[in-house]
Coordinates of C-alpha atoms in Angstrom, one line a residue:
M1 CA 23.5 4.2 -24.0
V2 CA 25.8 5.8 -26.6
E3 CA 29.5 6.4 -26.1
I4 CA 31.4 9.2 -27.9
R5 CA 35.2 9.5 -27.9
F6 CA 37.4 12.5 -28.4
Q7 CA 41.2 12.6 -28.8
S8 CA 43.2 15.6 -27.7
E9 CA 45.8 17.0 -30.1
T10 CA 47.3 18.9 -27.1
A11 CA 49.4 17.0 -24.6
Y12 CA 48.9 17.6 -20.9
A13 CA 51.3 16.7 -18.1
Q14 CA 48.3 15.7 -15.8
P15 CA 45.4 15.2 -18.1
F16 CA 43.2 13.7 -15.3
K17 CA 43.4 16.8 -13.2
D18 CA 44.4 19.5 -15.6
V19 CA 41.5 19.2 -18.1
V20 CA 37.7 19.3 -17.4
L21 CA 35.5 18.3 -20.3
D22 CA 31.7 18.5 -20.3
V23 CA 29.3 17.8 -23.1
A24 CA 25.9 19.5 -23.4
F25 CA 23.3 17.3 -25.0
T26 CA 20.1 18.8 -26.3
A27 CA 17.0 16.5 -26.9
P28 CA 14.4 17.0 -29.6
T29 CA 12.1 18.8 -27.1
G30 CA 14.9 21.3 -26.4
K31 CA 15.9 20.0 -22.9
T32 CA 19.6 20.2 -22.3
V33 CA 21.6 17.9 -20.1
V34 CA 25.3 18.7 -19.2
V35 CA 27.2 15.4 -18.9
P36 CA 30.8 15.2 -17.6
A37 CA 33.3 13.3 -19.8
F38 CA 36.1 11.2 -18.4
W39 CA 39.7 10.7 -19.2
A40 CA 40.1 7.3 -20.8
G41 CA 43.9 7.2 -20.7
D42 CA 46.6 8.6 -23.0
A43 CA 45.1 11.4 -25.0
D44 CA 41.5 10.0 -25.0
W45 CA 38.4 11.3 -23.5
C46 CA 35.0 9.7 -23.5
V47 CA 31.4 10.7 -22.8
R48 CA 28.4 8.4 -22.3
Y49 CA 24.8 9.5 -22.8
A50 CA 21.3 8.0 -22.5
S51 CA 17.8 9.3 -22.7
S52 CA 14.3 8.0 -22.7
E53 CA 13.4 10.6 -25.4
T54 CA 13.8 9.1 -28.8
G55 CA 15.0 11.0 -31.9
T56 CA 18.1 13.0 -32.8
H57 CA 20.0 14.6 -30.0
S58 CA 22.7 17.2 -30.7
F59 CA 25.8 17.9 -28.6
R60 CA 28.5 20.4 -28.0
T61 CA 31.7 20.0 -26.0
R62 CA 32.9 22.4 -23.4
C63 CA 36.6 22.1 -22.3
S64 CA 38.4 24.0 -19.6
D65 CA 41.2 24.6 -22.1
E66 CA 39.2 26.6 -24.7
G67 CA 42.3 26.8 -26.8
N68 CA 42.2 23.1 -27.6
P69 CA 39.8 22.7 -30.6
S70 CA 40.1 19.0 -30.5
L71 CA 38.2 19.0 -27.2
H72 CA 36.4 22.4 -27.0
G73 CA 33.5 23.3 -29.3
Q74 CA 33.2 19.8 -30.9
V75 CA 29.6 19.3 -32.2
G76 CA 27.6 16.3 -33.4
E77 CA 24.4 14.3 -33.2
V78 CA 23.3 11.0 -31.8
L79 CA 20.2 9.0 -32.6
I80 CA 18.2 7.5 -29.7
E81 CA 16.0 4.7 -30.7
P82 CA 13.2 2.9 -28.8
Y83 CA 14.1 -0.1 -26.6
L84 CA 12.2 -3.2 -27.6
G85 CA 13.5 -5.7 -25.0
N86 CA 12.3 -6.9 -21.6
N87 CA 15.1 -5.6 -19.3
P88 CA 13.1 -3.6 -16.7
L89 CA 15.9 -1.1 -16.3
Y90 CA 15.7 -0.2 -20.0
K91 CA 12.0 -0.9 -20.5
H92 CA 10.9 1.2 -17.5
G93 CA 14.0 3.3 -16.8
G94 CA 16.3 3.5 -13.9
I95 CA 15.0 3.9 -10.4
R96 CA 14.0 7.1 -8.7
V97 CA 12.1 8.2 -5.6
A98 CA 8.3 7.8 -6.2
D99 CA 6.0 10.7 -6.1
D100 CA 4.8 9.7 -2.6
R101 CA 8.3 10.3 -1.3
R102 CA 8.1 7.0 0.6
H103 CA 9.0 4.4 -2.0
F104 CA 11.0 3.8 -5.2
C105 CA 9.8 3.4 -8.7
H106 CA 11.2 3.2 -12.2
A107 CA 11.5 6.4 -14.3
D108 CA 8.1 5.7 -15.9
G109 CA 6.4 5.3 -12.4
T110 CA 6.4 1.4 -12.3
P111 CA 6.8 0.5 -8.6
F112 CA 10.2 -0.8 -7.5
F113 CA 10.8 -2.8 -4.3
W114 CA 14.5 -2.5 -3.4
L115 CA 16.0 -5.9 -2.5
G116 CA 19.7 -5.4 -2.4
D117 CA 22.7 -7.7 -1.9
T118 CA 26.1 -6.6 -0.5
W119 CA 29.3 -7.1 -2.6
W120 CA 31.6 -4.5 -1.2
M121 CA 34.6 -5.9 -2.9
G122 CA 32.9 -7.1 -6.1
L123 CA 35.0 -4.9 -8.4
C124 CA 38.4 -6.2 -7.4
G125 CA 40.3 -9.3 -8.5
R126 CA 39.1 -11.4 -5.5
L127 CA 36.0 -12.1 -7.6
S128 CA 37.3 -13.3 -11.0
W129 CA 35.9 -12.0 -14.3
P130 CA 34.0 -13.4 -16.1
Q131 CA 33.4 -16.8 -14.5
D132 CA 32.9 -15.9 -10.8
F133 CA 31.3 -12.6 -11.2
Q134 CA 28.8 -13.9 -13.7
A135 CA 28.0 -16.9 -11.6
L136 CA 27.3 -14.8 -8.6
T137 CA 25.2 -12.4 -10.7
Q138 CA 23.1 -15.2 -12.0
N139 CA 22.6 -16.7 -8.6
R140 CA 21.5 -13.4 -7.1
K141 CA 19.2 -12.6 -10.1
D142 CA 17.6 -16.1 -9.7
T143 CA 17.2 -15.6 -6.0
G144 CA 15.2 -12.4 -6.4
F145 CA 17.7 -9.5 -5.7
N146 CA 17.4 -6.4 -7.9
V147 CA 20.1 -4.1 -6.4
I148 CA 23.8 -4.8 -5.9
Q149 CA 25.8 -2.6 -3.4
L150 CA 29.5 -2.4 -4.2
V151 CA 32.4 0.0 -3.7
A152 CA 34.4 1.7 -6.5
G153 CA 37.9 0.8 -5.6
L154 CA 38.5 2.3 -2.2
Y155 CA 37.3 -0.7 -0.1
P156 CA 36.4 -1.2 3.6
D157 CA 38.4 -3.0 6.3
M158 CA 41.8 -2.3 4.8
P159 CA 44.3 0.6 4.4
L160 CA 44.9 2.4 1.2
F161 CA 46.7 0.2 -1.4
D162 CA 46.2 -3.1 0.4
E163 CA 46.9 -6.0 -1.9
R164 CA 43.5 -7.5 -1.2
G165 CA 42.0 -4.7 -3.2
L166 CA 44.0 -5.3 -6.4
S167 CA 42.4 -6.0 -9.8
Q168 CA 44.3 -7.5 -12.7
S169 CA 45.1 -3.9 -13.8
G170 CA 46.2 -2.7 -10.3
F171 CA 44.5 -0.4 -7.9
S172 CA 41.9 2.2 -8.7
W173 CA 44.4 5.0 -8.1
E174 CA 48.1 5.3 -8.8
Q175 CA 50.0 5.0 -5.5
D176 CA 51.3 8.5 -5.7
L177 CA 47.7 9.7 -5.9
S178 CA 48.5 11.7 -9.1
R179 CA 45.6 10.2 -11.0
I180 CA 43.1 7.4 -11.2
N181 CA 44.0 4.2 -13.1
P182 CA 41.7 4.1 -16.1
R183 CA 42.6 0.4 -16.8
F184 CA 41.1 -0.5 -13.4
F185 CA 37.9 1.2 -14.4
D186 CA 37.9 -0.5 -17.9
E187 CA 37.8 -3.8 -16.0
A188 CA 35.1 -2.5 -13.6
D189 CA 33.0 -1.4 -16.7
Q190 CA 32.6 -5.0 -17.7
R191 CA 31.1 -5.9 -14.3
I192 CA 28.9 -2.8 -13.9
F193 CA 27.6 -3.2 -17.5
H194 CA 26.9 -6.9 -16.8
L195 CA 24.8 -6.2 -13.8
V196 CA 22.7 -3.7 -15.7
E197 CA 22.3 -6.1 -18.6
Q198 CA 21.0 -8.7 -16.2
G199 CA 18.4 -6.2 -14.8
L200 CA 20.3 -5.5 -11.5
T201 CA 20.7 -1.9 -10.3
P202 CA 24.3 -1.1 -9.2
C203 CA 24.3 1.0 -6.0
I204 CA 27.8 2.4 -6.2
L205 CA 29.7 3.6 -3.1
G206 CA 32.6 5.9 -4.1
A207 CA 34.8 4.9 -1.2
W208 CA 34.8 4.0 2.5
G209 CA 34.4 7.1 4.5
Y210 CA 37.8 7.2 6.2
Y211 CA 39.6 7.4 2.8
L212 CA 38.6 11.1 2.3
P213 CA 41.3 12.5 4.7
M214 CA 43.8 10.0 3.3
I215 CA 43.5 11.1 -0.3
G216 CA 42.2 14.7 0.4
L217 CA 38.9 16.4 -0.5
E218 CA 40.1 17.6 -3.9
N219 CA 41.1 14.1 -5.0
M220 CA 37.8 12.6 -3.7
Q221 CA 36.0 15.2 -5.8
H222 CA 38.0 14.1 -8.8
H223 CA 37.2 10.5 -7.9
W224 CA 33.5 11.1 -7.8
R225 CA 33.4 13.2 -10.9
Y226 CA 35.1 10.3 -12.7
L227 CA 32.5 7.8 -11.4
I228 CA 29.6 9.9 -12.4
A229 CA 31.1 10.5 -15.8
R230 CA 31.8 6.9 -16.3
W231 CA 28.6 5.3 -15.1
G232 CA 26.0 8.1 -14.8
A233 CA 24.4 7.3 -18.1
L234 CA 23.6 3.8 -16.7
P235 CA 20.6 3.2 -14.4
V236 CA 22.6 3.3 -11.2
V237 CA 22.2 4.7 -7.6
W238 CA 24.9 6.7 -6.0
A239 CA 26.0 6.3 -2.3
A240 CA 28.7 8.8 -1.4
A241 CA 30.6 6.7 1.0
G242 CA 30.5 3.6 3.2
E243 CA 30.2 4.2 6.9
Q244 CA 30.7 7.8 6.0
T245 CA 31.5 9.3 9.4
M246 CA 33.6 6.3 10.7
P247 CA 37.2 7.4 11.2
W248 CA 40.1 5.2 10.4
Y249 CA 40.0 2.1 12.7
L250 CA 43.2 2.7 14.6
E251 CA 42.7 6.4 15.6
S252 CA 42.5 7.2 19.3
H253 CA 39.2 7.9 20.9
A254 CA 40.1 11.5 21.2
Q255 CA 41.0 11.7 17.5
K256 CA 37.8 9.9 16.5
A257 CA 35.5 12.4 18.1
A258 CA 37.0 15.3 16.0
S259 CA 37.2 13.1 12.9
R260 CA 33.5 12.3 12.9
L261 CA 32.6 15.9 12.8
Q262 CA 35.1 16.7 10.1
L263 CA 34.0 13.7 8.0
A264 CA 30.3 14.8 8.2
S265 CA 31.3 18.2 7.0
D266 CA 33.7 17.2 4.2
W267 CA 31.5 14.4 2.9
S268 CA 28.5 16.8 2.9
R269 CA 30.6 19.2 0.7
L270 CA 31.4 16.2 -1.5
I271 CA 27.7 15.2 -1.9
A272 CA 26.9 18.8 -2.9
H273 CA 29.6 18.4 -5.6
M274 CA 28.0 15.1 -6.7
R275 CA 24.6 16.8 -7.1
R276 CA 26.0 19.5 -9.4
L277 CA 27.4 16.7 -11.6
N278 CA 24.4 14.5 -11.5
G279 CA 22.9 15.4 -14.9
F280 CA 20.9 12.1 -15.2
D281 CA 19.3 12.7 -11.8
R282 CA 20.3 9.3 -10.3
P283 CA 19.2 8.9 -6.7
I284 CA 21.9 10.0 -4.1
T285 CA 22.3 8.8 -0.5
T286 CA 25.2 7.7 1.7
H287 CA 25.9 4.5 3.6
P288 CA 26.1 5.5 7.3
V289 CA 27.3 4.3 10.7
T290 CA 23.7 4.9 11.9
S291 CA 21.6 6.8 9.3
A292 CA 22.3 8.9 6.2
R293 CA 20.3 11.8 7.7
E294 CA 22.7 11.8 10.7
S295 CA 25.8 11.7 8.4
V296 CA 25.2 15.0 6.6
T297 CA 25.0 18.7 7.5
D298 CA 21.9 19.1 5.4
T299 CA 19.3 16.4 4.7
A300 CA 18.3 18.1 1.5
L301 CA 21.5 16.6 0.0
L302 CA 19.8 13.1 0.2
D303 CA 17.2 11.5 -1.9
F304 CA 16.6 8.7 0.5
D305 CA 17.7 7.6 4.0
M306 CA 19.9 4.6 4.2
Q307 CA 20.4 3.2 7.7
Q308 CA 22.8 0.7 9.3
T309 CA 20.8 -1.1 11.9
G310 CA 23.2 -3.4 13.6
H311 CA 24.6 -6.9 13.0
G312 CA 24.1 -8.0 16.6
A313 CA 21.1 -5.8 17.4
P314 CA 17.9 -7.5 18.5
T315 CA 14.8 -7.5 16.3
A316 CA 13.0 -4.7 18.4
H317 CA 15.9 -2.4 17.6
H318 CA 15.6 -2.9 13.9
A319 CA 11.8 -2.2 14.3
M320 CA 12.5 1.0 16.3
R321 CA 15.1 2.3 13.9
A322 CA 12.7 1.8 11.0
W323 CA 9.9 3.7 12.7
Q324 CA 12.3 6.5 13.6
G325 CA 13.2 6.8 9.9
W326 CA 9.6 6.8 8.8
S327 CA 8.6 9.4 11.4
T328 CA 11.4 11.9 10.6
Q329 CA 10.9 14.8 8.3
P330 CA 11.4 15.5 5.5
A331 CA 9.7 12.3 4.3
M332 CA 11.9 10.1 2.1
P333 CA 12.3 6.4 1.5
V334 CA 14.0 4.6 4.3
I335 CA 15.9 1.3 3.9
S336 CA 18.3 -0.7 6.0
G337 CA 21.4 -0.7 3.8
E338 CA 23.4 -2.8 6.2
S339 CA 21.5 -5.1 8.6
R340 CA 22.3 -8.5 10.0
Y341 CA 24.8 -10.3 7.7
E342 CA 24.0 -13.9 7.5
G343 CA 26.8 -16.1 8.8
L344 CA 28.7 -13.2 10.4
E345 CA 31.0 -14.8 13.0
I346 CA 30.2 -12.5 15.9
S347 CA 28.9 -13.7 19.3
P348 CA 26.4 -15.2 18.8
P349 CA 26.8 -15.9 15.1
V350 CA 24.1 -14.4 12.8
T351 CA 21.5 -17.0 11.8
A352 CA 18.9 -17.1 9.0
R353 CA 16.2 -16.3 11.6
N354 CA 18.1 -13.2 12.7
V355 CA 18.3 -12.0 9.2
R356 CA 14.6 -12.7 8.5
E357 CA 13.4 -11.0 11.6
A358 CA 15.5 -7.9 10.9
F359 CA 14.1 -7.8 7.3
W360 CA 10.5 -7.9 8.3
A361 CA 10.8 -5.7 11.4
H362 CA 12.6 -3.0 9.5
A363 CA 10.8 -3.2 6.1
L364 CA 7.3 -3.2 7.6
N365 CA 8.0 -0.4 10.0
S366 CA 9.7 1.8 7.4
G367 CA 6.9 1.6 4.9
L368 CA 8.1 -1.2 2.6
A369 CA 10.6 0.8 0.5
G370 CA 13.0 -2.1 0.6
H371 CA 16.0 -3.7 2.3
T372 CA 19.6 -4.8 1.7
Y373 CA 20.8 -8.3 2.6
G374 CA 24.4 -9.2 3.3
A375 CA 26.1 -12.6 3.5
N376 CA 29.4 -13.0 5.3
G377 CA 31.8 -14.4 2.7
I378 CA 30.2 -12.5 -0.2
W379 CA 30.8 -8.9 1.0
Q380 CA 34.5 -9.4 1.3
V381 CA 34.7 -12.2 -1.4
N382 CA 36.3 -15.0 0.6
T383 CA 37.7 -17.9 -1.3
T384 CA 39.1 -21.1 0.0
Q385 CA 42.6 -20.2 -1.2
R386 CA 42.2 -16.5 -0.2
P387 CA 40.2 -15.8 2.9
F388 CA 40.0 -12.1 3.5
G389 CA 41.6 -12.2 6.9
N390 CA 41.6 -9.6 9.6
S391 CA 40.3 -6.0 9.6
P392 CA 42.8 -3.4 10.7
S393 CA 41.1 -3.5 14.1
G394 CA 42.1 -7.2 14.4
S395 CA 38.7 -8.6 13.9
C396 CA 38.1 -11.5 11.5
W397 CA 34.4 -11.8 10.5
G398 CA 34.8 -15.4 9.3
N399 CA 36.2 -17.3 6.3
L400 CA 33.2 -18.9 4.7
P401 CA 33.9 -18.9 0.9
W402 CA 31.5 -16.9 -1.3
V403 CA 30.5 -20.0 -3.3
Q404 CA 29.1 -21.4 -0.1
A405 CA 27.8 -18.1 1.3
M406 CA 25.6 -17.6 -1.8
Q407 CA 23.6 -20.7 -0.7
L408 CA 22.8 -19.5 2.8
P409 CA 19.0 -19.9 3.4
A410 CA 17.9 -16.4 4.3
A411 CA 18.8 -15.0 0.9
K412 CA 16.2 -17.3 -0.7
Q413 CA 13.7 -16.4 2.0
L414 CA 14.1 -12.7 1.3
G415 CA 13.8 -13.3 -2.4
L416 CA 10.5 -15.1 -1.7
A417 CA 9.5 -12.2 0.5
R418 CA 9.9 -9.8 -2.4
A419 CA 7.8 -12.1 -4.6
F420 CA 5.1 -12.3 -2.0
L421 CA 5.0 -8.5 -1.5
E422 CA 4.7 -7.9 -5.2
T423 CA 1.4 -9.9 -5.2
L424 CA 0.0 -7.1 -2.9
P425 CA -0.3 -3.3 -3.2
W426 CA 2.9 -3.1 -1.2
H427 CA 3.6 0.5 -2.3
D428 CA 0.4 1.6 -0.6
F429 CA 1.5 0.3 2.8
E430 CA 2.3 2.4 5.8
P431 CA 3.5 1.2 9.2
L432 CA 1.3 1.3 12.3
P433 CA 2.8 3.4 15.1
L434 CA 5.5 1.6 17.0
Q435 CA 5.6 1.9 20.8
V436 CA 9.2 2.2 21.9
G437 CA 10.2 1.6 25.5
R438 CA 12.0 4.1 27.6
L439 CA 15.2 2.1 27.8
E440 CA 15.3 1.7 24.0
R441 CA 14.8 5.4 23.5
F442 CA 17.6 6.2 26.0
L443 CA 20.0 3.8 24.2
Q444 CA 19.0 4.9 20.7
H445 CA 22.1 7.2 20.3
R446 CA 24.4 5.4 22.6
P447 CA 25.6 2.4 20.5
R448 CA 28.4 1.2 22.8
L449 CA 26.2 1.2 25.9
R450 CA 23.5 -0.4 23.9
R451 CA 25.7 -3.3 23.0
V452 CA 26.6 -3.9 26.6
V453 CA 22.9 -3.8 27.7
H454 CA 22.0 -6.2 24.9
K455 CA 24.7 -8.7 25.9
L456 CA 23.4 -8.6 29.4
G457 CA 19.9 -9.5 28.2
G458 CA 18.3 -6.1 28.8
L459 CA 16.8 -5.7 25.3
Q460 CA 15.1 -8.9 24.5
S461 CA 11.5 -7.8 25.0
H462 CA 9.4 -6.8 22.1
R463 CA 5.8 -6.1 21.3
D464 CA 3.5 -8.5 19.5
P465 CA 3.4 -8.2 16.6
V466 CA 6.9 -6.8 16.3
A467 CA 5.9 -5.0 13.1
M468 CA 2.7 -4.3 11.1
G469 CA 1.9 -2.4 7.9
I470 CA -1.4 -1.6 6.3
A471 CA -2.7 -0.5 2.9
R472 CA -5.7 1.4 4.3
H473 CA -7.5 2.0 1.0
E474 CA -7.4 -1.7 0.1
S475 CA -8.0 -2.8 3.7
I476 CA -5.0 -5.2 3.6
A477 CA -2.5 -5.6 6.4
I478 CA 0.6 -7.6 7.2
A479 CA 1.6 -8.4 10.8
Y480 CA 4.9 -10.0 11.7
T481 CA 5.2 -11.9 15.0
V482 CA 8.3 -13.6 16.4
S483 CA 6.8 -15.4 19.3
D484 CA 3.9 -17.8 20.1
R485 CA 2.2 -15.2 22.3
P486 CA -1.4 -14.2 21.3
F487 CA -2.0 -10.6 20.1
R488 CA -4.9 -8.4 19.3
L489 CA -5.8 -6.4 16.1
D490 CA -8.2 -3.5 16.1
L491 CA -11.1 -4.1 13.7
A492 CA -11.4 -0.3 13.2
L493 CA -8.3 -0.6 11.0
F494 CA -10.4 -2.4 8.3
K495 CA -13.4 -1.3 6.3
G496 CA -15.5 -4.4 6.6
A497 CA -15.3 -8.1 7.2
V498 CA -11.8 -9.6 6.9
R499 CA -10.2 -13.0 6.6
A500 CA -6.7 -13.9 7.8
T501 CA -4.0 -16.3 6.6
W502 CA -0.8 -17.4 8.2
I503 CA 2.2 -17.1 5.9
D504 CA 5.3 -19.1 6.7
P505 CA 8.2 -16.6 6.1
T506 CA 10.6 -19.4 5.3
N507 CA 8.8 -20.9 2.3
F508 CA 5.6 -18.8 2.0
D509 CA 3.3 -21.7 2.4
E510 CA -0.2 -20.5 3.5
H511 CA -2.2 -21.8 6.5
P512 CA -5.7 -20.7 7.6
A513 CA -5.8 -18.5 10.7
Q514 CA -8.5 -18.6 13.4
L515 CA -9.8 -15.2 14.4
T516 CA -11.6 -14.7 17.8
L517 CA -13.7 -11.6 17.8
R518 CA -13.7 -9.7 21.1
G519 CA -15.6 -6.4 21.1
H520 CA -13.9 -4.1 18.5
G521 CA -10.9 -6.3 18.1
M522 CA -9.8 -9.8 17.1
R523 CA -7.5 -12.1 19.1
I524 CA -4.9 -13.9 17.1
E525 CA -3.3 -17.2 18.3
P526 CA 0.0 -17.7 16.4
R527 CA 0.9 -21.1 15.0
S528 CA 3.5 -23.1 16.8
R529 CA 6.5 -23.5 14.5
N530 CA 7.2 -22.7 10.8
A531 CA 9.0 -25.0 8.4
A532 CA 12.4 -24.0 9.8
G533 CA 11.3 -24.9 13.3
D534 CA 11.2 -21.2 14.4
S535 CA 8.3 -19.2 15.9
D536 CA 8.1 -16.3 13.5
W537 CA 5.1 -15.9 11.2
L538 CA 3.4 -13.4 8.9
L539 CA -0.3 -12.8 9.3
L540 CA -2.0 -11.5 6.1
V541 CA -5.3 -9.8 6.7
Q542 CA -7.5 -8.9 3.7
P543 CA -11.2 -8.3 2.8
A544 CA -13.4 -11.4 3.3
A545 CA -15.1 -11.1 -0.1

C-alpha cells in the first residue's frame, strides 16, 4: 500500500464536510480506479492505494473545489512492486466471494475458510496499545482465527459518547457532530494495520445500527466515506452496521416497530452509498438482528449473508437457520456472524459444548463458508479494573476479563476445526437437505415466542445427525451428531466403497468407526463420550481405497 499526502493552500471552515477529494489511479493496463481521499486534520488530506498489478501507476486528483489547485488536478505516479513475503493477505490478496457464490477465496482464487473472532470494542482504549492489542492478536492468530470483527468507534451497548468508548485521543466524533476526530483514527490505524500485518482480515462495522438516527443519515454517509477512504486499500471486509435494524434499547414497543422499518430503509441507502465508494471491491454485508438479507430493501446490495443465530438458541435452530440461508436465492456465502458467545452469562450460561454445537450445525448446513466465534469478556474488553458493566437495557452479560476469556476452550476447538477442514476439499462441500419441524418453522420469524417455547423445553429435539455436508465429486462427507442415538446414512450418496472415522471435535483425535450395512444404507453407532465428556462427534466418511 502507498500513501500520498496533499496540503491545501485554501482554508476551510469545515474541511471534513465542505471538501470532497477523490483520486483517479490508472494502472499500466489502463484500468482506472477512483479512490476517496480522507481529511487527516488541519490542512492535510491523504489517499491510500494498493494494486496487485505491478508497474508504474499514474494518478490525478479531483476536488469538489476546482478552484483549489493544491487539491484539484494534482498529478503523479506511484510504483507498485511485487510482494515477496508470506503474509497470505499480501501473497494471495484480500478476500472476495468465490466464483461458486457459496464460499470465500483470496483475490487470486486461493480458498479462504472464514473463522472470525469478535472484538466489538477493540479500537477503543479499553484494550491498550500496543501491549494488550498485540497480545490478543498473537493469541488469536496462534489459535487459528483469520478474521477479526470490530466496530469503528460507534460501539454497541452504550449511548453516544459513553466514556467506555473513549480512546487516548477521545471519541471517534466531536461531541457537537461537526466532524470526525482524525486523531482517534490515527490510533485506530495502528491496530488495523497490525491485524493485517499478522495476516488477520479486519471485518469493520461502521457503527451499531441505532446510531444512524442519532447522528443523521448525512453524517453516517460522511462516516462511511471516511472509513472506506482510510482503510479501503487494505484487505478488509465491510459490514455496514451492527444489529442493523435494532432500535435504541429504551424505545417503546410502538416506537420500535416504526424504527425497524426506517432503519432497514436508511441503512439500505447507506449501503448503496458504500458500494459507490468501494473502488477496491471489498466484500460488503451487514451484521443483522436475524439475517443480512432481511435487513435490507434489496439483497443485491450484499455480497454475502451474515446471520445472527442466537446466544441461547438450541443447536437445531442454528442448523435450521443455516439451511434457510443456503436455500435462499440469490446464492451467496452464508455465515453466522454472531452465534453463541462462550461464557455469556445468560440462563443457562453458554458452555464450550454449546459453542461447538452451534459451529458445526451452522457451518455444515450453510456449505462451510465459515463462522464467527465470540467470547464474553473479549467483545466488550472487560478488565479486572474496568468491567464493562450494564447495557442501557440493564443487562450485564458478565465480567470475565478478556485475558481469561481468550483461554476459553471452545476457541481452540474451533481453531482445530478449521485446521481439520483445510485437510479436506471443504470448499466443495454442500449441505444435505435439512428436515425442519412444523413448530420450528412456525417460530422461525417469531423470536420472542421462540425464546419462551425454548425455555419451556419445547425445542430440544433434533435429527441425527444434526448436520451433514458432502463433497459429491470426491465422495467425502462429514456428519455431526450430538447424541448417542444410532443413525443411518444412504450409500447412494457415495460412488463406491467407503470407510468411516470418528473425529473427536474437542481435540480431533481419530477413532475407527464400525459400519453396519443394511440394504442400501449403513447404520452408525456413535461413540459414548468425547475427551470433554460430551456426546457430540464428527463422522468422516471417505473412499475406502
